[in-house]
mmCIF file with all atom_site columns, C-alpha atoms in Angstrom:
data_model
loop_
_atom_site.group_PDB
_atom_site.id
_atom_site.type_symbol
_atom_site.label_atom_id
_atom_site.label_alt_id
_atom_site.label_comp_id
_atom_site.label_asym_id
_atom_site.label_entity_id
_atom_site.label_seq_id
_atom_site.pdbx_PDB_ins_code
_atom_site.Cartn_x
_atom_site.Cartn_y
_atom_site.Cartn_z
_atom_site.occupancy
_atom_site.B_iso_or_equiv
_atom_site.pdbx_formal_charge
_atom_site.auth_seq_id
_atom_site.auth_comp_id
_atom_site.auth_asym_id
_atom_site.auth_atom_id
_atom_site.pdbx_PDB_model_num
ATOM 1  C CA . UNK A 1 1  ? 5.913   -29.824 -14.895 1.00 64.00 ? 14 UNK A CA 1
ATOM 2  C CA . UNK A 1 2  ? 6.270   -26.890 -12.500 1.00 85.00 ? 15 UNK A CA 1
ATOM 3  C CA . UNK A 1 3  ? 2.563   -26.164 -12.190 1.00 87.00 ? 16 UNK A CA 1
ATOM 4  C CA . UNK A 1 4  ? 0.561   -29.286 -11.525 1.00 93.00 ? 17 UNK A CA 1
ATOM 5  C CA . UNK A 1 5  ? -3.235  -29.055 -11.287 1.00 92.00 ? 18 UNK A CA 1
ATOM 6  C CA . UNK A 1 6  ? -3.009  -29.424 -7.513  1.00 94.00 ? 19 UNK A CA 1
ATOM 7  C CA . UNK A 1 7  ? -0.592  -26.516 -7.191  1.00 95.00 ? 20 UNK A CA 1
ATOM 8  C CA . UNK A 1 8  ? -2.747  -24.323 -9.414  1.00 95.00 ? 21 UNK A CA 1
ATOM 9  C CA . UNK A 1 9  ? -5.847  -25.150 -7.346  1.00 97.00 ? 22 UNK A CA 1
ATOM 10 C CA . UNK A 1 10 ? -3.970  -24.406 -4.120  1.00 97.00 ? 23 UNK A CA 1
ATOM 11 C CA . UNK A 1 11 ? -2.685  -21.075 -5.480  1.00 97.00 ? 24 UNK A CA 1
ATOM 12 C CA . UNK A 1 12 ? -6.167  -20.018 -6.598  1.00 98.00 ? 25 UNK A CA 1
ATOM 13 C CA . UNK A 1 13 ? -7.714  -20.964 -3.253  1.00 98.00 ? 26 UNK A CA 1
ATOM 14 C CA . UNK A 1 14 ? -4.921  -19.214 -1.359  1.00 98.00 ? 27 UNK A CA 1
ATOM 15 C CA . UNK A 1 15 ? -5.315  -15.993 -3.374  1.00 98.00 ? 28 UNK A CA 1
ATOM 16 C CA . UNK A 1 16 ? -9.105  -16.031 -2.958  1.00 98.00 ? 29 UNK A CA 1
ATOM 17 C CA . UNK A 1 17 ? -8.944  -16.550 0.821   1.00 98.00 ? 30 UNK A CA 1
ATOM 18 C CA . UNK A 1 18 ? -6.183  -13.946 1.164   1.00 98.00 ? 31 UNK A CA 1
ATOM 19 C CA . UNK A 1 19 ? -8.209  -11.302 -0.711  1.00 98.00 ? 32 UNK A CA 1
ATOM 20 C CA . UNK A 1 20 ? -11.326 -12.093 1.333   1.00 98.00 ? 33 UNK A CA 1
ATOM 21 C CA . UNK A 1 21 ? -9.306  -11.741 4.558   1.00 97.00 ? 34 UNK A CA 1
ATOM 22 C CA . UNK A 1 22 ? -7.891  -8.398  3.402   1.00 97.00 ? 35 UNK A CA 1
ATOM 23 C CA . UNK A 1 23 ? -11.328 -7.012  2.554   1.00 95.00 ? 36 UNK A CA 1
ATOM 24 C CA . UNK A 1 24 ? -12.808 -8.255  5.832   1.00 94.00 ? 37 UNK A CA 1
ATOM 25 C CA . UNK A 1 25 ? -9.966  -6.749  7.861   1.00 93.00 ? 38 UNK A CA 1
ATOM 26 C CA . UNK A 1 26 ? -10.204 -3.443  5.988   1.00 91.00 ? 39 UNK A CA 1
ATOM 27 C CA . UNK A 1 27 ? -13.937 -3.141  6.630   1.00 90.00 ? 40 UNK A CA 1
ATOM 28 C CA . UNK A 1 28 ? -13.519 -4.101  10.277  1.00 87.00 ? 41 UNK A CA 1
ATOM 29 C CA . UNK A 1 29 ? -10.845 -1.459  10.931  1.00 87.00 ? 42 UNK A CA 1
ATOM 30 C CA . UNK A 1 30 ? -12.376 1.306   8.808   1.00 84.00 ? 43 UNK A CA 1
ATOM 31 C CA . UNK A 1 31 ? -14.155 3.107   11.650  1.00 79.00 ? 44 UNK A CA 1
ATOM 32 C CA . UNK A 1 32 ? -11.240 2.646   14.043  1.00 82.00 ? 45 UNK A CA 1
ATOM 33 C CA . UNK A 1 33 ? -8.784  4.197   11.581  1.00 81.00 ? 46 UNK A CA 1
ATOM 34 C CA . UNK A 1 34 ? -10.911 7.330   11.277  1.00 78.00 ? 47 UNK A CA 1
ATOM 35 C CA . UNK A 1 35 ? -10.540 7.942   15.014  1.00 80.00 ? 48 UNK A CA 1
ATOM 36 C CA . UNK A 1 36 ? -6.920  6.902   15.542  1.00 82.00 ? 49 UNK A CA 1
ATOM 37 C CA . UNK A 1 37 ? -5.341  8.351   12.409  1.00 83.00 ? 50 UNK A CA 1
ATOM 38 C CA . UNK A 1 38 ? -7.223  11.623  12.071  1.00 84.00 ? 51 UNK A CA 1
ATOM 39 C CA . UNK A 1 39 ? -5.133  14.130  10.107  1.00 86.00 ? 52 UNK A CA 1
ATOM 40 C CA . UNK A 1 40 ? -2.684  11.574  8.748   1.00 89.00 ? 53 UNK A CA 1
ATOM 41 C CA . UNK A 1 41 ? -3.598  12.525  5.174   1.00 88.00 ? 54 UNK A CA 1
ATOM 42 C CA . UNK A 1 42 ? -2.081  15.973  5.679   1.00 94.00 ? 55 UNK A CA 1
ATOM 43 C CA . UNK A 1 43 ? 1.127   14.421  6.964   1.00 95.00 ? 56 UNK A CA 1
ATOM 44 C CA . UNK A 1 44 ? 1.397   12.059  3.994   1.00 95.00 ? 57 UNK A CA 1
ATOM 45 C CA . UNK A 1 45 ? 0.802   14.901  1.523   1.00 97.00 ? 58 UNK A CA 1
ATOM 46 C CA . UNK A 1 46 ? 3.414   17.052  3.297   1.00 98.00 ? 59 UNK A CA 1
ATOM 47 C CA . UNK A 1 47 ? 5.987   14.257  3.165   1.00 98.00 ? 60 UNK A CA 1
ATOM 48 C CA . UNK A 1 48 ? 5.314   13.673  -0.537  1.00 98.00 ? 61 UNK A CA 1
ATOM 49 C CA . UNK A 1 49 ? 5.697   17.385  -1.289  1.00 98.00 ? 62 UNK A CA 1
ATOM 50 C CA . UNK A 1 50 ? 8.981   17.473  0.640   1.00 98.00 ? 63 UNK A CA 1
ATOM 51 C CA . UNK A 1 51 ? 10.273  14.459  -1.283  1.00 98.00 ? 64 UNK A CA 1
ATOM 52 C CA . UNK A 1 52 ? 9.384   16.076  -4.616  1.00 98.00 ? 65 UNK A CA 1
ATOM 53 C CA . UNK A 1 53 ? 11.089  19.313  -3.564  1.00 98.00 ? 66 UNK A CA 1
ATOM 54 C CA . UNK A 1 54 ? 14.193  17.462  -2.407  1.00 97.00 ? 67 UNK A CA 1
ATOM 55 C CA . UNK A 1 55 ? 14.343  15.471  -5.627  1.00 96.00 ? 68 UNK A CA 1
ATOM 56 C CA . UNK A 1 56 ? 13.919  18.620  -7.704  1.00 95.00 ? 69 UNK A CA 1
ATOM 57 C CA . UNK A 1 57 ? 16.589  20.430  -5.720  1.00 95.00 ? 70 UNK A CA 1
ATOM 58 C CA . UNK A 1 58 ? 19.103  17.620  -6.170  1.00 95.00 ? 71 UNK A CA 1
ATOM 59 C CA . UNK A 1 59 ? 18.447  17.533  -9.928  1.00 92.00 ? 72 UNK A CA 1
ATOM 60 C CA . UNK A 1 60 ? 18.895  21.312  -10.191 1.00 91.00 ? 73 UNK A CA 1
ATOM 61 C CA . UNK A 1 61 ? 22.067  21.334  -8.083  1.00 92.00 ? 74 UNK A CA 1
ATOM 62 C CA . UNK A 1 62 ? 23.483  18.494  -10.163 1.00 88.00 ? 75 UNK A CA 1
ATOM 63 C CA . UNK A 1 63 ? 24.055  20.942  -13.029 1.00 83.00 ? 76 UNK A CA 1
ATOM 64 C CA . UNK A 1 64 ? 26.013  23.484  -10.920 1.00 80.00 ? 77 UNK A CA 1
#
């Protein structure tokens, strides 16, 4: 009783339109991101490495 055929059709249409909008927006902004966010990959990798080091340090210090 929760999922009537109308609700299922609406959910499928909503998901399809949402995915199409995401892909369209991604393709539209792809060239702009390359200019505005140049070098952001290095920053993300650095932050991830720092988080791993911090996590490792807290686990090691937990035993002392």
